[in-house]
Amino acid sequence: MTEFVKVVEVGPRDGLQNEKTSLTLQDRKQLILDLMQTGLKAIEVGSCVSPKWVPQMALSDELYAQLPKDPNVQFSLLTPNMKGFESALAVGCKEVAVFTAASESFTQKNINCSIDESFEKFADILKAAKEHDIQVRGYVSCVVDCPYEGAIDPKQVSKVVTRLFDMGCYEVSLGETIGTATPNRVKNMWEACLSELDAQFMAGHFHNTYGMAIANIYQSLEQGIRVFDSSIAGLGGCPYAKGASGNVSTEDLLYLLNGMGFETGINVEALMQASQNISQRLDRKNPSNFANAYLQTRCA
């Protein structure tokens, strides 16, 4: 029986929030409508955060409300605080996400609090989510390296991941935020986490800044991880390396998974159409190796 790997499409949120160009609400909606045609089972719609801090994510709750609901597609919203959660709740969102990091320095720089304080901030969100039958996904940044602290102890990662799960997150996405990891270090990180938590409760979120994302995903697959975040057309640059690619592209991830015989439910042609549409709208080059090879083959 073919094994299934779930791909969580983070382009509309994690991707677009790191793009210089802010799209209109209609353009963001069209991106998600295009993605819905691909067979993707999980799509991050946006972030319920103040537009003062992240203007690219303005009106994410309104965007969610406008989307046609499909029982085969799970939409989610990032809710960094209780106000964001209440906005998501008001539009009927059934999955939200909270985030912290395995690095104290990164947490302070990113959300102005310690790791412990970050847990205190979203404890109320997890409690309210349970009361309203809303799933909560957890994100952990800097699971291998931190731009401020350097290498992160795998045991520290395991501690944060386990704590999120114990608080009520149904799944925890481990983010290799700056893309400096190599497979041997990813292996050590997963070993520490898998000693405390089953693989079915964890996901991989890899950046391609140094071209290692696919290699690191392969290593993760070898250790039993079956959920991965990715971004259409590699949306979202890396804020710590000027001009570098950030999120691994969904196109490259799909090529790997198809080649290894995994089932994803994703249609390549529909994905490539979505990829071309958003790349043209943003007037940017697609960093995906597969996307570029695919287009060259079609044009030959």
mmCIF file of C-alpha atoms in Angstrom:
data_model
loop_
_atom_site.group_PDB
_atom_site.id
_atom_site.type_symbol
_atom_site.label_atom_id
_atom_site.label_comp_id
_atom_site.label_asym_id
_atom_site.label_seq_id
_atom_site.Cartn_x
_atom_site.Cartn_y
_atom_site.Cartn_z
ATOM 1 C CA MET A 1 0.000 0.000 0.000
ATOM 2 C CA THR A 2 1.358 3.436 -0.981
ATOM 3 C CA GLU A 3 2.199 5.672 1.990
ATOM 4 C CA PHE A 4 0.603 9.092 2.150
ATOM 5 C CA VAL A 5 2.585 12.257 2.917
ATOM 6 C CA LYS A 6 0.631 15.376 3.865
ATOM 7 C CA VAL A 7 1.861 18.625 2.351
ATOM 8 C CA VAL A 8 0.881 21.772 4.251
ATOM 9 C CA GLU A 9 0.904 24.714 1.849
ATOM 10 C CA VAL A 10 2.209 27.783 3.704
ATOM 11 C CA GLY A 11 2.688 30.112 0.722
ATOM 12 C CA PRO A 12 -0.368 32.330 1.340
ATOM 13 C CA ARG A 13 0.842 33.062 4.882
ATOM 14 C CA ASP A 14 4.476 32.269 5.645
ATOM 15 C CA GLY A 15 5.392 32.901 2.031
ATOM 16 C CA LEU A 16 3.593 36.145 1.269
ATOM 17 C CA GLN A 17 4.382 37.745 4.628
ATOM 18 C CA ASN A 18 8.065 37.652 3.678
ATOM 19 C CA GLU A 19 7.588 38.992 0.144
ATOM 20 C CA LYS A 20 8.277 42.686 -0.454
ATOM 21 C CA THR A 21 5.175 43.082 -2.588
ATOM 22 C CA SER A 22 1.876 43.262 -0.727
ATOM 23 C CA LEU A 23 -0.924 41.691 -2.731
ATOM 24 C CA THR A 24 -4.530 42.810 -2.721
ATOM 25 C CA LEU A 25 -7.075 40.695 -0.901
ATOM 26 C CA GLN A 26 -8.421 39.541 -4.260
ATOM 27 C CA ASP A 27 -4.961 38.453 -5.426
ATOM 28 C CA ARG A 28 -4.419 36.500 -2.216
ATOM 29 C CA LYS A 29 -7.820 34.900 -2.630
ATOM 30 C CA GLN A 30 -7.020 33.921 -6.218
ATOM 31 C CA LEU A 31 -3.784 32.276 -5.079
ATOM 32 C CA ILE A 32 -5.709 30.129 -2.607
ATOM 33 C CA LEU A 33 -8.397 29.304 -5.172
ATOM 34 C CA ASP A 34 -5.627 28.166 -7.531
ATOM 35 C CA LEU A 35 -4.102 26.046 -4.759
ATOM 36 C CA MET A 36 -7.474 24.449 -4.033
ATOM 37 C CA GLN A 37 -7.480 23.084 -7.587
ATOM 38 C CA THR A 38 -4.245 21.148 -6.980
ATOM 39 C CA GLY A 39 -5.472 18.548 -4.502
ATOM 40 C CA LEU A 40 -3.605 20.031 -1.547
ATOM 41 C CA LYS A 41 -5.253 18.966 1.712
ATOM 42 C CA ALA A 42 -4.014 21.753 4.003
ATOM 43 C CA ILE A 43 -3.546 25.469 3.226
ATOM 44 C CA GLU A 44 -2.444 28.281 5.531
ATOM 45 C CA VAL A 45 -4.683 31.220 4.647
ATOM 46 C CA GLY A 46 -2.990 34.031 6.563
ATOM 47 C CA SER A 47 -2.173 35.517 9.929
ATOM 48 C CA CYS A 48 -4.504 37.350 12.299
ATOM 49 C CA VAL A 49 -1.932 39.940 13.282
ATOM 50 C CA SER A 50 -1.934 43.728 13.253
ATOM 51 C CA PRO A 51 -1.345 45.096 9.730
ATOM 52 C CA LYS A 52 0.913 47.639 11.413
ATOM 53 C CA TRP A 53 3.472 44.877 11.946
ATOM 54 C CA VAL A 54 2.742 42.625 8.953
ATOM 55 C CA PRO A 55 0.924 44.636 6.266
ATOM 56 C CA GLN A 56 1.043 41.690 3.829
ATOM 57 C CA MET A 57 -1.363 39.806 6.140
ATOM 58 C CA ALA A 58 -3.995 42.526 6.520
ATOM 59 C CA LEU A 59 -7.608 41.287 6.646
ATOM 60 C CA SER A 60 -6.677 37.602 6.805
ATOM 61 C CA ASP A 61 -9.871 36.861 8.737
ATOM 62 C CA GLU A 62 -11.928 38.524 6.012
ATOM 63 C CA LEU A 63 -10.039 36.514 3.393
ATOM 64 C CA TYR A 64 -10.873 33.312 5.259
ATOM 65 C CA ALA A 65 -14.551 34.268 5.358
ATOM 66 C CA GLN A 66 -14.616 34.803 1.579
ATOM 67 C CA LEU A 67 -13.158 31.411 0.671
ATOM 68 C CA PRO A 68 -15.427 28.601 -0.528
ATOM 69 C CA LYS A 69 -15.275 25.830 2.039
ATOM 70 C CA ASP A 70 -14.285 22.369 0.835
ATOM 71 C CA PRO A 71 -14.497 19.380 3.222
ATOM 72 C CA ASN A 72 -11.351 18.006 1.587
ATOM 73 C CA VAL A 73 -9.253 21.101 2.339
ATOM 74 C CA GLN A 74 -8.255 22.194 5.835
ATOM 75 C CA PHE A 75 -7.751 25.967 6.055
ATOM 76 C CA SER A 76 -5.841 27.491 8.962
ATOM 77 C CA LEU A 77 -4.984 30.910 10.373
ATOM 78 C CA LEU A 78 -1.977 31.889 12.463
ATOM 79 C CA THR A 79 -3.135 33.467 15.725
ATOM 80 C CA PRO A 80 -0.213 34.918 17.710
ATOM 81 C CA ASN A 81 -2.434 36.214 20.514
ATOM 82 C CA MET A 82 -5.939 36.012 21.956
ATOM 83 C CA LYS A 83 -7.155 38.910 19.838
ATOM 84 C CA GLY A 84 -6.053 37.053 16.724
ATOM 85 C CA PHE A 85 -7.754 33.890 17.942
ATOM 86 C CA GLU A 86 -11.020 35.751 18.492
ATOM 87 C CA SER A 87 -10.832 37.083 14.924
ATOM 88 C CA ALA A 88 -10.334 33.546 13.614
ATOM 89 C CA LEU A 89 -13.175 32.249 15.765
ATOM 90 C CA ALA A 90 -15.529 34.950 14.474
ATOM 91 C CA VAL A 91 -15.168 33.739 10.879
ATOM 92 C CA GLY A 92 -15.620 30.071 11.749
ATOM 93 C CA CYS A 93 -12.007 28.967 11.444
ATOM 94 C CA LYS A 94 -11.545 25.374 12.658
ATOM 95 C CA GLU A 95 -7.731 25.312 12.815
ATOM 96 C CA VAL A 96 -5.356 27.920 14.189
ATOM 97 C CA ALA A 97 -1.624 27.970 14.755
ATOM 98 C CA VAL A 98 0.599 29.321 17.536
ATOM 99 C CA PHE A 99 4.349 29.732 17.422
ATOM 100 C CA THR A 100 7.436 29.850 19.602
ATOM 101 C CA ALA A 101 11.092 28.904 19.151
ATOM 102 C CA ALA A 102 13.745 26.613 20.553
ATOM 103 C CA SER A 103 16.044 29.624 20.932
ATOM 104 C CA GLU A 104 15.638 32.149 23.748
ATOM 105 C CA SER A 105 17.333 34.891 21.723
ATOM 106 C CA PHE A 106 15.155 34.336 18.666
ATOM 107 C CA THR A 107 11.988 34.324 20.758
ATOM 108 C CA GLN A 108 12.980 37.623 22.358
ATOM 109 C CA LYS A 109 13.804 39.199 18.991
ATOM 110 C CA ASN A 110 10.767 37.788 17.187
ATOM 111 C CA ILE A 111 7.931 38.082 19.701
ATOM 112 C CA ASN A 112 9.529 40.095 22.542
ATOM 113 C CA CYS A 113 9.322 37.470 25.246
ATOM 114 C CA SER A 114 11.059 34.383 26.619
ATOM 115 C CA ILE A 115 10.123 30.842 25.592
ATOM 116 C CA ASP A 116 8.284 30.348 28.898
ATOM 117 C CA GLU A 117 6.427 33.622 28.424
ATOM 118 C CA SER A 118 5.430 32.599 24.897
ATOM 119 C CA PHE A 119 3.743 29.504 26.338
ATOM 120 C CA GLU A 120 1.930 31.666 28.866
ATOM 121 C CA LYS A 121 0.699 33.902 26.035
ATOM 122 C CA PHE A 122 -0.999 31.134 24.116
ATOM 123 C CA ALA A 123 -2.195 29.002 27.027
ATOM 124 C CA ASP A 124 -5.487 30.893 26.854
ATOM 125 C CA ILE A 125 -5.688 30.250 23.107
ATOM 126 C CA LEU A 126 -5.322 26.503 23.617
ATOM 127 C CA LYS A 127 -7.940 26.543 26.356
ATOM 128 C CA ALA A 128 -10.420 28.518 24.243
ATOM 129 C CA ALA A 129 -9.704 26.357 21.195
ATOM 130 C CA LYS A 130 -10.581 23.234 23.149
ATOM 131 C CA GLU A 131 -13.843 24.799 24.288
ATOM 132 C CA HIS A 132 -14.785 25.614 20.678
ATOM 133 C CA ASP A 133 -13.541 22.352 19.170
ATOM 134 C CA ILE A 134 -10.806 24.094 17.186
ATOM 135 C CA GLN A 135 -7.564 22.318 16.328
ATOM 136 C CA VAL A 136 -4.295 24.013 17.226
ATOM 137 C CA ARG A 137 -1.055 23.468 15.341
ATOM 138 C CA GLY A 138 2.213 24.501 16.940
ATOM 139 C CA TYR A 139 5.256 25.993 15.229
ATOM 140 C CA VAL A 140 8.775 25.892 16.636
ATOM 141 C CA SER A 141 11.436 28.045 14.969
ATOM 142 C CA CYS A 142 15.218 27.532 15.023
ATOM 143 C CA VAL A 143 15.200 23.776 15.597
ATOM 144 C CA VAL A 144 18.794 23.334 14.403
ATOM 145 C CA ASP A 145 20.463 26.761 14.288
ATOM 146 C CA CYS A 146 19.654 30.254 15.488
ATOM 147 C CA PRO A 147 20.950 33.425 13.771
ATOM 148 C CA TYR A 148 21.849 34.801 17.217
ATOM 149 C CA GLU A 149 22.890 31.745 19.261
ATOM 150 C CA GLY A 150 24.254 29.361 16.644
ATOM 151 C CA ALA A 151 23.662 25.623 17.137
ATOM 152 C CA ILE A 152 20.632 24.623 19.224
ATOM 153 C CA ASP A 153 20.770 21.588 21.513
ATOM 154 C CA PRO A 154 18.421 18.879 20.145
ATOM 155 C CA LYS A 155 17.279 18.197 23.719
ATOM 156 C CA GLN A 156 16.066 21.796 23.961
ATOM 157 C CA VAL A 157 14.069 21.327 20.750
ATOM 158 C CA SER A 158 12.537 18.130 22.096
ATOM 159 C CA LYS A 159 11.582 19.899 25.317
ATOM 160 C CA VAL A 160 9.735 22.710 23.498
ATOM 161 C CA VAL A 161 8.015 20.360 21.026
ATOM 162 C CA THR A 162 6.814 18.035 23.781
ATOM 163 C CA ARG A 163 5.529 20.949 25.810
ATOM 164 C CA LEU A 164 3.448 22.205 22.869
ATOM 165 C CA PHE A 165 1.983 18.760 22.345
ATOM 166 C CA ASP A 166 1.208 18.325 26.038
ATOM 167 C CA MET A 167 -0.579 21.695 26.055
ATOM 168 C CA GLY A 168 -2.936 20.502 23.336
ATOM 169 C CA CYS A 169 -1.375 21.032 19.894
ATOM 170 C CA TYR A 170 -2.443 18.157 17.659
ATOM 171 C CA GLU A 171 0.667 18.588 15.516
ATOM 172 C CA VAL A 172 3.939 20.478 15.897
ATOM 173 C CA SER A 173 5.836 21.837 12.896
ATOM 174 C CA LEU A 174 9.593 22.020 13.429
ATOM 175 C CA GLY A 175 11.107 24.933 11.538
ATOM 176 C CA GLU A 176 14.677 24.918 10.260
ATOM 177 C CA THR A 177 14.447 28.666 10.047
ATOM 178 C CA ILE A 178 17.732 29.831 8.536
ATOM 179 C CA GLY A 179 18.417 26.893 6.245
ATOM 180 C CA THR A 180 21.915 26.106 7.526
ATOM 181 C CA ALA A 181 21.232 22.531 8.639
ATOM 182 C CA THR A 182 22.623 19.424 6.974
ATOM 183 C CA PRO A 183 21.097 15.912 7.115
ATOM 184 C CA ASN A 184 23.359 14.638 9.897
ATOM 185 C CA ARG A 185 22.273 17.456 12.200
ATOM 186 C CA VAL A 186 18.629 17.069 11.196
ATOM 187 C CA LYS A 187 18.932 13.382 12.065
ATOM 188 C CA ASN A 188 20.165 14.264 15.565
ATOM 189 C CA MET A 189 17.316 16.715 16.036
ATOM 190 C CA TRP A 190 14.662 14.175 15.010
ATOM 191 C CA GLU A 191 16.229 11.451 17.171
ATOM 192 C CA ALA A 192 15.889 13.666 20.235
ATOM 193 C CA CYS A 193 12.264 14.531 19.433
ATOM 194 C CA LEU A 194 11.276 10.987 18.444
ATOM 195 C CA SER A 195 12.553 9.713 21.765
ATOM 196 C CA GLU A 196 9.748 11.730 23.395
ATOM 197 C CA LEU A 197 6.980 11.931 20.784
ATOM 198 C CA ASP A 198 5.653 9.756 17.954
ATOM 199 C CA ALA A 199 6.395 10.874 14.386
ATOM 200 C CA GLN A 200 2.677 11.203 13.567
ATOM 201 C CA PHE A 201 2.483 14.302 15.776
ATOM 202 C CA MET A 202 5.341 16.190 14.098
ATOM 203 C CA ALA A 203 5.990 17.946 10.794
ATOM 204 C CA GLY A 204 9.078 19.306 9.060
ATOM 205 C CA HIS A 205 9.411 22.909 7.887
ATOM 206 C CA PHE A 206 12.658 23.424 5.967
ATOM 207 C CA HIS A 207 14.236 26.456 4.348
ATOM 208 C CA ASN A 208 16.441 26.258 1.289
ATOM 209 C CA THR A 209 18.823 29.148 1.965
ATOM 210 C CA TYR A 210 21.897 26.928 1.483
ATOM 211 C CA GLY A 211 20.271 24.472 -0.907
ATOM 212 C CA MET A 212 19.831 21.772 1.747
ATOM 213 C CA ALA A 213 16.033 21.640 2.122
ATOM 214 C CA ILE A 214 15.385 18.610 -0.101
ATOM 215 C CA ALA A 215 18.317 16.687 1.413
ATOM 216 C CA ASN A 216 17.009 17.454 4.889
ATOM 217 C CA ILE A 217 13.475 16.413 3.928
ATOM 218 C CA TYR A 218 14.842 13.133 2.550
ATOM 219 C CA GLN A 219 16.557 12.531 5.884
ATOM 220 C CA SER A 220 13.293 13.315 7.688
ATOM 221 C CA LEU A 221 11.374 10.861 5.517
ATOM 222 C CA GLU A 222 13.933 8.189 6.379
ATOM 223 C CA GLN A 223 13.129 8.767 10.055
ATOM 224 C CA GLY A 224 9.392 8.429 9.577
ATOM 225 C CA ILE A 225 8.195 12.028 9.266
ATOM 226 C CA ARG A 226 5.166 12.171 6.975
ATOM 227 C CA VAL A 227 4.035 15.809 7.114
ATOM 228 C CA PHE A 228 5.945 18.699 5.532
ATOM 229 C CA ASP A 229 5.327 22.415 5.107
ATOM 230 C CA SER A 230 6.204 24.002 1.769
ATOM 231 C CA SER A 231 5.520 27.148 -0.200
ATOM 232 C CA ILE A 232 4.267 27.431 -3.766
ATOM 233 C CA ALA A 233 6.931 28.968 -6.033
ATOM 234 C CA GLY A 234 9.237 29.112 -3.005
ATOM 235 C CA LEU A 235 7.393 32.209 -1.754
ATOM 236 C CA GLY A 236 9.074 33.910 1.172
ATOM 237 C CA GLY A 237 12.703 34.939 1.192
ATOM 238 C CA CYS A 238 15.028 34.331 4.107
ATOM 239 C CA PRO A 239 15.275 37.488 6.264
ATOM 240 C CA TYR A 240 18.749 36.505 7.476
ATOM 241 C CA ALA A 241 20.430 36.084 4.104
ATOM 242 C CA LYS A 242 19.880 38.868 1.589
ATOM 243 C CA GLY A 243 18.617 37.599 -1.745
ATOM 244 C CA ALA A 244 18.515 33.982 -0.581
ATOM 245 C CA SER A 245 15.603 31.627 -1.027
ATOM 246 C CA GLY A 246 13.572 30.797 2.028
ATOM 247 C CA ASN A 247 10.804 28.210 2.182
ATOM 248 C CA VAL A 248 11.297 25.022 0.216
ATOM 249 C CA SER A 249 9.107 25.129 -2.876
ATOM 250 C CA THR A 250 6.075 22.868 -3.036
ATOM 251 C CA GLU A 251 7.092 21.954 -6.591
ATOM 252 C CA ASP A 252 10.491 20.567 -5.519
ATOM 253 C CA LEU A 253 8.969 18.762 -2.539
ATOM 254 C CA LEU A 254 6.361 17.131 -4.778
ATOM 255 C CA TYR A 255 9.035 15.976 -7.236
ATOM 256 C CA LEU A 256 10.907 14.272 -4.385
ATOM 257 C CA LEU A 257 7.796 12.633 -2.956
ATOM 258 C CA ASN A 258 6.548 11.423 -6.335
ATOM 259 C CA GLY A 259 9.975 10.049 -7.182
ATOM 260 C CA MET A 260 10.094 8.127 -3.910
ATOM 261 C CA GLY A 261 6.669 6.599 -4.482
ATOM 262 C CA PHE A 262 4.693 8.502 -1.857
ATOM 263 C CA GLU A 263 1.073 9.537 -2.412
ATOM 264 C CA THR A 264 0.156 13.217 -1.910
ATOM 265 C CA GLY A 265 -3.068 13.704 -3.878
ATOM 266 C CA ILE A 266 -1.477 16.710 -5.609
ATOM 267 C CA ASN A 267 -1.863 17.220 -9.354
ATOM 268 C CA VAL A 268 1.395 18.404 -10.939
ATOM 269 C CA GLU A 269 -0.209 20.328 -13.807
ATOM 270 C CA ALA A 270 -2.578 22.231 -11.513
ATOM 271 C CA LEU A 271 0.266 22.998 -9.126
ATOM 272 C CA MET A 272 2.402 24.357 -11.955
ATOM 273 C CA GLN A 273 -0.452 26.576 -13.117
ATOM 274 C CA ALA A 274 -0.787 28.023 -9.615
ATOM 275 C CA SER A 275 2.987 28.433 -9.491
ATOM 276 C CA GLN A 276 3.143 30.327 -12.777
ATOM 277 C CA ASN A 277 0.188 32.545 -11.845
ATOM 278 C CA ILE A 278 1.650 33.767 -8.547
ATOM 279 C CA SER A 279 5.162 34.173 -9.962
ATOM 280 C CA GLN A 280 3.799 36.370 -12.754
ATOM 281 C CA ARG A 281 1.649 38.368 -10.338
ATOM 282 C CA LEU A 282 4.655 39.106 -8.119
ATOM 283 C CA ASP A 283 6.946 39.597 -11.134
ATOM 284 C CA ARG A 284 9.564 37.349 -9.582
ATOM 285 C CA LYS A 285 11.695 34.434 -10.691
ATOM 286 C CA ASN A 286 10.598 31.075 -9.342
ATOM 287 C CA PRO A 287 13.505 29.517 -7.366
ATOM 288 C CA SER A 288 12.102 25.991 -7.768
ATOM 289 C CA ASN A 289 14.438 23.718 -9.732
ATOM 290 C CA PHE A 290 11.551 21.493 -10.752
ATOM 291 C CA ALA A 291 9.382 24.406 -11.900
ATOM 292 C CA ASN A 292 12.122 25.754 -14.133
ATOM 293 C CA ALA A 293 12.918 22.334 -15.597
ATOM 294 C CA TYR A 294 9.202 21.690 -16.167
ATOM 295 C CA LEU A 295 8.770 24.947 -18.052
ATOM 296 C CA GLN A 296 11.857 24.351 -20.188
ATOM 297 C CA THR A 297 10.587 20.880 -21.078
ATOM 298 C CA ARG A 298 7.184 22.245 -22.044
ATOM 299 C CA CYS A 299 8.768 24.982 -24.172
ATOM 300 C CA ALA A 300 11.219 22.620 -25.922
#
